[in-house]
Amino acid sequence: MVSLSASAQKLLSFFPFLLVLFDLQYEGVECGINADVDKHLEMGKKLLAAGQLADALSHFHSAIDGDPDSYVAYYRRATVYLAMGKSKAAIPDLSKVIELKPDFTSARLQRGHLLLKQGKLDEAEEDFNKVLKSNPSEQEEKEANAQLLKSNEIQSMRSQGVAAYEQKDYATAEPYLNFVLETCIWDAEIRELRAECYIGQGEPGKAISDLKAASKLKSDNTNAFYKVSKIYYQLGDHEMSLSEIRECLKLDPDHKECFSHYKQVKKLNKQIQAAEELIHEGRYEDALPKYEGVLKTEPNVPYYSALVQERSCHCYSKSQQSTEAIRVCTEFLQQEPSNVNALKDRAEAYILEEMYEEAIRDYETAQQNNENDKQIREGLDKAQKLLKQSQKRDYYKILGVKRSAKKQEIIKAYRKLAQQWHPDNFQDEGEKKKAEKKFIDIASAKEVLTDPEKRSRFDAGEDPLDPESQQGAGGPHFHRGWNQWQGFNPFGSGGTFSFKFN
């Protein structure tokens, strides 16, 4: 089945209107004053029937230019405007038709419909009453009476809604205004009142569509653009807020409220974008002061305070400032316990602090809220391996360094411990045996943590020197015995170091 085009669907919606138009039998006799006008009317009618609205409109323009007193041309042009959704343009043409032919009830009835949609109830009722007084057809009389009843009902509901609004009883006012707008869809004033009711009930997001509609229904509605921008700003959509406030300034560059808000939003938007660019580049420590600047620019809107906390949590975690990351992430998660990003960031910080059970809990909570996140699955697997590993031998603990320690820190810690636990420092056989074991562990820790590839494997939860971990990963790799370390100088980069044994 072939679907109707948009133009055809619009024409069908005005089908009763078109029937009247095509029944007119005045072409070239009563309305046309010359052949050119008749030709434009005929061509326009054919193009309109074919749904070629723009071309039809052009011919009706020409017909009106040729004969400004042709009510048929005005009526047909009004039809095209309505089919194109340009009701504002149609009303003056219908008014011209009524001026030229006062007994043309179809035009008056159609204008009444449009005035009703605009919320101009008194003017609409005047048209419907005049239809009833002008010897209408049975169908026209029935429709005019129905529209008068509807208009009276709307008048009553509108009065009650406005009264409730003025008393700030927004919950009571809203249903009345909803009823009015079911018919008066182009009533900018009622849309603005309903928007205020939404805001008054703490649902500003609902107000946006009404305010945007009001901004289009009025030719110069700077107030609507300003309100929409403020709502977006409060909701945290600073980019949309900036876009809307620019529309206000296009209409009135000297608008004080719009200009003041524009400066605020532009500054905040620039700070957030700069911070996010730094994060994208991996410059997490540089991003932190940028977000502190965001909080100074806007300390009163909860969304931006939460944003600063969440992004600071991320930056501290990624820059391996684990203590601060845990503190900031925890503060944020008290407000948003299910925030997946903050849970992942705090879990990473917990791993740096070797708090593996806490990290596992965070990853599991995050996974409940997002089962398909690959980072969560990998992080949880890593934390579980590290917990298991920590229950065996932890090379970081052996050397007494953090997981974030640099290579020089590791070598420094190793040298200190190697000197302390060198077997030659002990005479008692039992103490010497204990020292030998300790020294081997210290040397193993240094071997793993100063080798980037081995350290990476260890950080992922695998012990490169554990025979069990090596199964299926390149074959067995056994621990070195004490005799293999003899002749090794723990304080140099190579060479030999002789030990004397009694």
mmCIF file of N, CA, C and O in Angstrom, residues 289-328:
data_model
loop_
_atom_site.group_PDB
_atom_site.id
_atom_site.type_symbol
_atom_site.label_atom_id
_atom_site.label_comp_id
_atom_site.label_asym_id
_atom_site.label_seq_id
_atom_site.Cartn_x
_atom_site.Cartn_y
_atom_site.Cartn_z
ATOM 1 N N PRO A 289 41.769 21.915 38.795
ATOM 2 C CA PRO A 289 41.496 23.339 39.093
ATOM 3 C C PRO A 289 40.442 23.952 38.176
ATOM 4 O O PRO A 289 39.755 24.898 38.570
ATOM 5 N N LYS A 290 40.307 23.419 36.970
ATOM 6 C CA LYS A 290 39.265 23.920 36.066
ATOM 7 C C LYS A 290 37.882 23.655 36.650
ATOM 8 O O LYS A 290 36.991 24.508 36.593
ATOM 9 N N TYR A 291 37.724 22.461 37.221
ATOM 10 C CA TYR A 291 36.430 22.147 37.819
ATOM 11 C C TYR A 291 36.200 22.902 39.116
ATOM 12 O O TYR A 291 35.056 23.211 39.474
ATOM 13 N N GLU A 292 37.271 23.220 39.816
ATOM 14 C CA GLU A 292 37.120 24.086 40.992
ATOM 15 C C GLU A 292 36.608 25.462 40.566
ATOM 16 O O GLU A 292 35.816 26.101 41.268
ATOM 17 N N GLY A 293 37.050 25.917 39.387
ATOM 18 C CA GLY A 293 36.578 27.185 38.836
ATOM 19 C C GLY A 293 35.097 27.135 38.496
ATOM 20 O O GLY A 293 34.373 28.123 38.657
ATOM 21 N N VAL A 294 34.629 25.970 38.023
ATOM 22 C CA VAL A 294 33.201 25.794 37.725
ATOM 23 C C VAL A 294 32.380 26.015 38.985
ATOM 24 O O VAL A 294 31.347 26.695 38.969
ATOM 25 N N LEU A 295 32.847 25.470 40.096
ATOM 26 C CA LEU A 295 32.117 25.596 41.364
ATOM 27 C C LEU A 295 32.093 27.039 41.853
ATOM 28 O O LEU A 295 31.117 27.483 42.460
ATOM 29 N N LYS A 296 33.148 27.773 41.567
ATOM 30 C CA LYS A 296 33.170 29.194 41.947
ATOM 31 C C LYS A 296 32.212 30.008 41.076
ATOM 32 O O LYS A 296 31.560 30.939 41.542
ATOM 33 N N THR A 297 32.153 29.653 39.793
ATOM 34 C CA THR A 297 31.259 30.365 38.882
ATOM 35 C C THR A 297 29.790 30.106 39.218
ATOM 36 O O THR A 297 28.967 31.015 39.170
ATOM 37 N N GLU A 298 29.469 28.845 39.562
ATOM 38 C CA GLU A 298 28.081 28.502 39.884
ATOM 39 C C GLU A 298 28.034 27.610 41.125
ATOM 40 O O GLU A 298 28.038 26.386 41.021
ATOM 41 N N PRO A 299 28.002 28.213 42.318
ATOM 42 C CA PRO A 299 27.978 27.420 43.553
ATOM 43 C C PRO A 299 26.566 27.047 44.021
ATOM 44 O O PRO A 299 26.434 26.264 44.964
ATOM 45 N N ASN A 300 25.531 27.576 43.375
ATOM 46 C CA ASN A 300 24.179 27.443 43.927
ATOM 47 C C ASN A 300 23.296 26.413 43.231
ATOM 48 O O ASN A 300 22.258 26.048 43.765
ATOM 49 N N VAL A 301 23.680 25.963 42.048
ATOM 50 C CA VAL A 301 22.862 24.979 41.324
ATOM 51 C C VAL A 301 23.375 23.582 41.645
ATOM 52 O O VAL A 301 24.533 23.257 41.342
ATOM 53 N N PRO A 302 22.549 22.723 42.261
ATOM 54 C CA PRO A 302 22.998 21.395 42.698
ATOM 55 C C PRO A 302 23.625 20.553 41.589
ATOM 56 O O PRO A 302 24.577 19.814 41.846
ATOM 57 N N TYR A 303 23.113 20.681 40.357
ATOM 58 C CA TYR A 303 23.650 19.844 39.276
ATOM 59 C C TYR A 303 25.146 20.069 39.089
ATOM 60 O O TYR A 303 25.911 19.108 38.934
ATOM 61 N N TYR A 304 25.574 21.337 39.098
ATOM 62 C CA TYR A 304 26.981 21.631 38.824
ATOM 63 C C TYR A 304 27.874 21.247 40.002
ATOM 64 O O TYR A 304 29.021 20.833 39.796
ATOM 65 N N SER A 305 27.360 21.337 41.219
ATOM 66 C CA SER A 305 28.121 20.874 42.380
ATOM 67 C C SER A 305 28.364 19.372 42.267
ATOM 68 O O SER A 305 29.462 18.879 42.519
ATOM 69 N N ALA A 306 27.316 18.628 41.875
ATOM 70 C CA ALA A 306 27.448 17.181 41.700
ATOM 71 C C ALA A 306 28.394 16.857 40.548
ATOM 72 O O ALA A 306 29.204 15.921 40.644
ATOM 73 N N LEU A 307 28.310 17.625 39.458
ATOM 74 C CA LEU A 307 29.201 17.405 38.313
ATOM 75 C C LEU A 307 30.657 17.568 38.718
ATOM 76 O O LEU A 307 31.511 16.750 38.354
ATOM 77 N N VAL A 308 30.954 18.624 39.482
ATOM 78 C CA VAL A 308 32.333 18.871 39.928
ATOM 79 C C VAL A 308 32.827 17.716 40.780
ATOM 80 O O VAL A 308 33.962 17.249 40.629
ATOM 81 N N GLN A 309 31.970 17.215 41.677
ATOM 82 C CA GLN A 309 32.366 16.083 42.531
ATOM 83 C C GLN A 309 32.636 14.839 41.707
ATOM 84 O O GLN A 309 33.649 14.158 41.914
ATOM 85 N N GLU A 310 31.743 14.545 40.775
ATOM 86 C CA GLU A 310 31.903 13.332 39.969
ATOM 87 C C GLU A 310 33.178 13.387 39.121
ATOM 88 O O GLU A 310 33.948 12.421 39.069
ATOM 89 N N ARG A 311 33.410 14.518 38.465
ATOM 90 C CA ARG A 311 34.583 14.628 37.599
ATOM 91 C C ARG A 311 35.875 14.718 38.409
ATOM 92 O O ARG A 311 36.925 14.227 37.976
ATOM 93 N N SER A 312 35.820 15.338 39.593
ATOM 94 C CA SER A 312 37.000 15.376 40.466
ATOM 95 C C SER A 312 37.332 13.975 40.955
ATOM 96 O O SER A 312 38.512 13.590 41.028
ATOM 97 N N CYS A 313 36.310 13.223 41.291
ATOM 98 C CA CYS A 313 36.488 11.816 41.676
ATOM 99 C C CYS A 313 37.233 11.068 40.571
ATOM 100 O O CYS A 313 38.189 10.330 40.821
ATOM 101 N N HIS A 314 36.809 11.296 39.331
ATOM 102 C CA HIS A 314 37.442 10.639 38.180
ATOM 103 C C HIS A 314 38.905 11.077 38.024
ATOM 104 O O HIS A 314 39.792 10.241 37.824
ATOM 105 N N CYS A 315 39.144 12.378 38.146
ATOM 106 C CA CYS A 315 40.503 12.907 37.951
ATOM 107 C C CYS A 315 41.460 12.419 39.041
ATOM 108 O O CYS A 315 42.600 12.038 38.753
ATOM 109 N N TYR A 316 41.014 12.432 40.281
ATOM 110 C CA TYR A 316 41.865 11.947 41.377
ATOM 111 C C TYR A 316 42.198 10.465 41.193
ATOM 112 O O TYR A 316 43.330 10.030 41.414
ATOM 113 N N SER A 317 41.196 9.699 40.757
ATOM 114 C CA SER A 317 41.418 8.268 40.571
ATOM 115 C C SER A 317 42.408 8.010 39.441
ATOM 116 O O SER A 317 43.357 7.225 39.590
ATOM 117 N N LYS A 318 42.206 8.704 38.304
ATOM 118 C CA LYS A 318 43.065 8.475 37.147
ATOM 119 C C LYS A 318 44.484 9.004 37.361
ATOM 120 O O LYS A 318 45.435 8.494 36.770
ATOM 121 N N SER A 319 44.637 10.031 38.203
ATOM 122 C CA SER A 319 45.984 10.556 38.494
ATOM 123 C C SER A 319 46.614 9.839 39.679
ATOM 124 O O SER A 319 47.647 10.255 40.186
ATOM 125 N N GLN A 320 45.969 8.743 40.129
ATOM 126 C CA GLN A 320 46.466 7.854 41.183
ATOM 127 C C GLN A 320 46.626 8.558 42.534
ATOM 128 O O GLN A 320 47.445 8.166 43.355
ATOM 129 N N GLN A 321 45.809 9.593 42.748
ATOM 130 C CA GLN A 321 45.731 10.214 44.074
ATOM 131 C C GLN A 321 44.614 9.491 44.830
ATOM 132 O O GLN A 321 43.517 10.010 45.027
ATOM 133 N N SER A 322 44.935 8.275 45.254
ATOM 134 C CA SER A 322 43.907 7.348 45.722
ATOM 135 C C SER A 322 43.178 7.813 46.975
ATOM 136 O O SER A 322 41.961 7.645 47.087
ATOM 137 N N THR A 323 43.883 8.411 47.919
ATOM 138 C CA THR A 323 43.234 8.848 49.158
ATOM 139 C C THR A 323 42.180 9.904 48.873
ATOM 140 O O THR A 323 41.042 9.827 49.363
ATOM 141 N N GLU A 324 42.546 10.910 48.076
ATOM 142 C CA GLU A 324 41.598 11.957 47.721
ATOM 143 C C GLU A 324 40.457 11.400 46.868
ATOM 144 O O GLU A 324 39.310 11.803 47.004
ATOM 145 N N ALA A 325 40.810 10.473 45.976
ATOM 146 C CA ALA A 325 39.785 9.881 45.106
ATOM 147 C C ALA A 325 38.720 9.177 45.944
ATOM 148 O O ALA A 325 37.518 9.354 45.711
ATOM 149 N N ILE A 326 39.159 8.393 46.921
ATOM 150 C CA ILE A 326 38.200 7.667 47.770
ATOM 151 C C ILE A 326 37.326 8.649 48.543
ATOM 152 O O ILE A 326 36.106 8.464 48.649
ATOM 153 N N ARG A 327 37.918 9.709 49.060
ATOM 154 C CA ARG A 327 37.155 10.694 49.839
ATOM 155 C C ARG A 327 36.092 11.380 48.973
ATOM 156 O O ARG A 327 34.913 11.431 49.332
ATOM 157 N N VAL A 328 36.520 11.900 47.807
ATOM 158 C CA VAL A 328 35.599 12.651 46.948
ATOM 159 C C VAL A 328 34.539 11.729 46.340
ATOM 160 O O VAL A 328 33.354 12.081 46.283
#
